[in-house]
């Protein structure tokens, strides 16, 4: 029973991480659409999350 709970907790954590990463990627894409200027700003933390998301996607595609 305890093992099942830990497994469910891990699945919940992974799901939350995936949702957070998707949100950051979408926000970054929105920020890239700067029609009023020649530049855009992305918070450093969002860049790190995007990089980790890309690595996670690449790793999962190799399974």
mmCIF file of C-alpha atoms in Angstrom:
data_model
loop_
_atom_site.group_PDB
_atom_site.id
_atom_site.type_symbol
_atom_site.label_atom_id
_atom_site.label_comp_id
_atom_site.label_asym_id
_atom_site.label_seq_id
_atom_site.Cartn_x
_atom_site.Cartn_y
_atom_site.Cartn_z
ATOM 1 C CA UNK A 1 0.000 0.000 0.000
ATOM 2 C CA UNK A 2 2.779 2.418 0.945
ATOM 3 C CA UNK A 3 4.562 1.665 -2.328
ATOM 4 C CA UNK A 4 1.401 2.436 -4.286
ATOM 5 C CA UNK A 5 1.035 5.795 -2.527
ATOM 6 C CA UNK A 6 4.646 6.708 -3.268
ATOM 7 C CA UNK A 7 4.156 5.709 -6.905
ATOM 8 C CA UNK A 8 1.043 7.895 -7.171
ATOM 9 C CA UNK A 9 2.853 10.797 -5.521
ATOM 10 C CA UNK A 10 5.674 10.478 -8.064
ATOM 11 C CA UNK A 11 3.212 10.379 -10.963
ATOM 12 C CA UNK A 12 1.482 13.484 -9.601
ATOM 13 C CA UNK A 13 4.815 15.272 -9.276
ATOM 14 C CA UNK A 14 5.776 14.331 -12.851
ATOM 15 C CA UNK A 15 2.417 15.557 -14.159
ATOM 16 C CA UNK A 16 2.772 18.870 -12.348
ATOM 17 C CA UNK A 17 6.296 19.276 -13.707
ATOM 18 C CA UNK A 18 5.085 18.624 -17.252
ATOM 19 C CA UNK A 19 2.296 21.176 -16.889
ATOM 20 C CA UNK A 20 4.681 23.785 -15.486
ATOM 21 C CA UNK A 21 7.139 23.205 -18.306
ATOM 22 C CA UNK A 22 4.412 23.476 -20.939
ATOM 23 C CA UNK A 23 3.220 26.736 -19.397
ATOM 24 C CA UNK A 24 6.724 28.237 -19.442
ATOM 25 C CA UNK A 25 7.307 27.189 -23.052
ATOM 26 C CA UNK A 26 4.008 28.734 -24.147
ATOM 27 C CA UNK A 27 4.744 31.969 -22.257
ATOM 28 C CA UNK A 28 8.179 32.143 -23.887
ATOM 29 C CA UNK A 29 6.617 31.737 -27.324
ATOM 30 C CA UNK A 30 4.160 34.530 -26.575
ATOM 31 C CA UNK A 31 7.021 36.784 -25.459
ATOM 32 C CA UNK A 32 8.855 36.096 -28.716
ATOM 33 C CA UNK A 33 5.996 37.713 -30.629
ATOM 34 C CA UNK A 34 7.159 41.286 -30.006
ATOM 35 C CA UNK A 35 5.787 43.257 -32.902
ATOM 36 C CA UNK A 36 6.598 46.644 -31.371
ATOM 37 C CA UNK A 37 10.347 46.223 -30.998
ATOM 38 C CA UNK A 38 13.454 44.472 -32.183
ATOM 39 C CA UNK A 39 14.082 42.535 -28.987
ATOM 40 C CA UNK A 40 12.376 40.493 -26.316
ATOM 41 C CA UNK A 41 13.052 39.579 -22.707
ATOM 42 C CA UNK A 42 12.842 36.146 -21.135
ATOM 43 C CA UNK A 43 13.409 35.673 -17.411
ATOM 44 C CA UNK A 44 16.511 33.577 -16.679
ATOM 45 C CA UNK A 45 14.469 31.033 -14.707
ATOM 46 C CA UNK A 46 12.170 30.536 -17.713
ATOM 47 C CA UNK A 47 15.167 29.893 -19.958
ATOM 48 C CA UNK A 48 16.402 27.212 -17.532
ATOM 49 C CA UNK A 49 12.954 25.574 -17.398
ATOM 50 C CA UNK A 50 12.785 25.607 -21.194
ATOM 51 C CA UNK A 51 16.201 23.969 -21.465
ATOM 52 C CA UNK A 52 15.261 21.287 -18.929
ATOM 53 C CA UNK A 53 12.003 20.702 -20.800
ATOM 54 C CA UNK A 54 13.844 20.204 -24.068
ATOM 55 C CA UNK A 55 16.264 17.765 -22.452
ATOM 56 C CA UNK A 56 13.381 15.860 -20.855
ATOM 57 C CA UNK A 57 11.574 15.621 -24.190
ATOM 58 C CA UNK A 58 14.704 14.383 -25.943
ATOM 59 C CA UNK A 59 15.344 11.796 -23.250
ATOM 60 C CA UNK A 60 11.774 10.541 -23.311
ATOM 61 C CA UNK A 61 11.854 10.165 -27.092
ATOM 62 C CA UNK A 62 14.840 7.816 -26.794
ATOM 63 C CA UNK A 63 13.001 5.264 -24.646
#
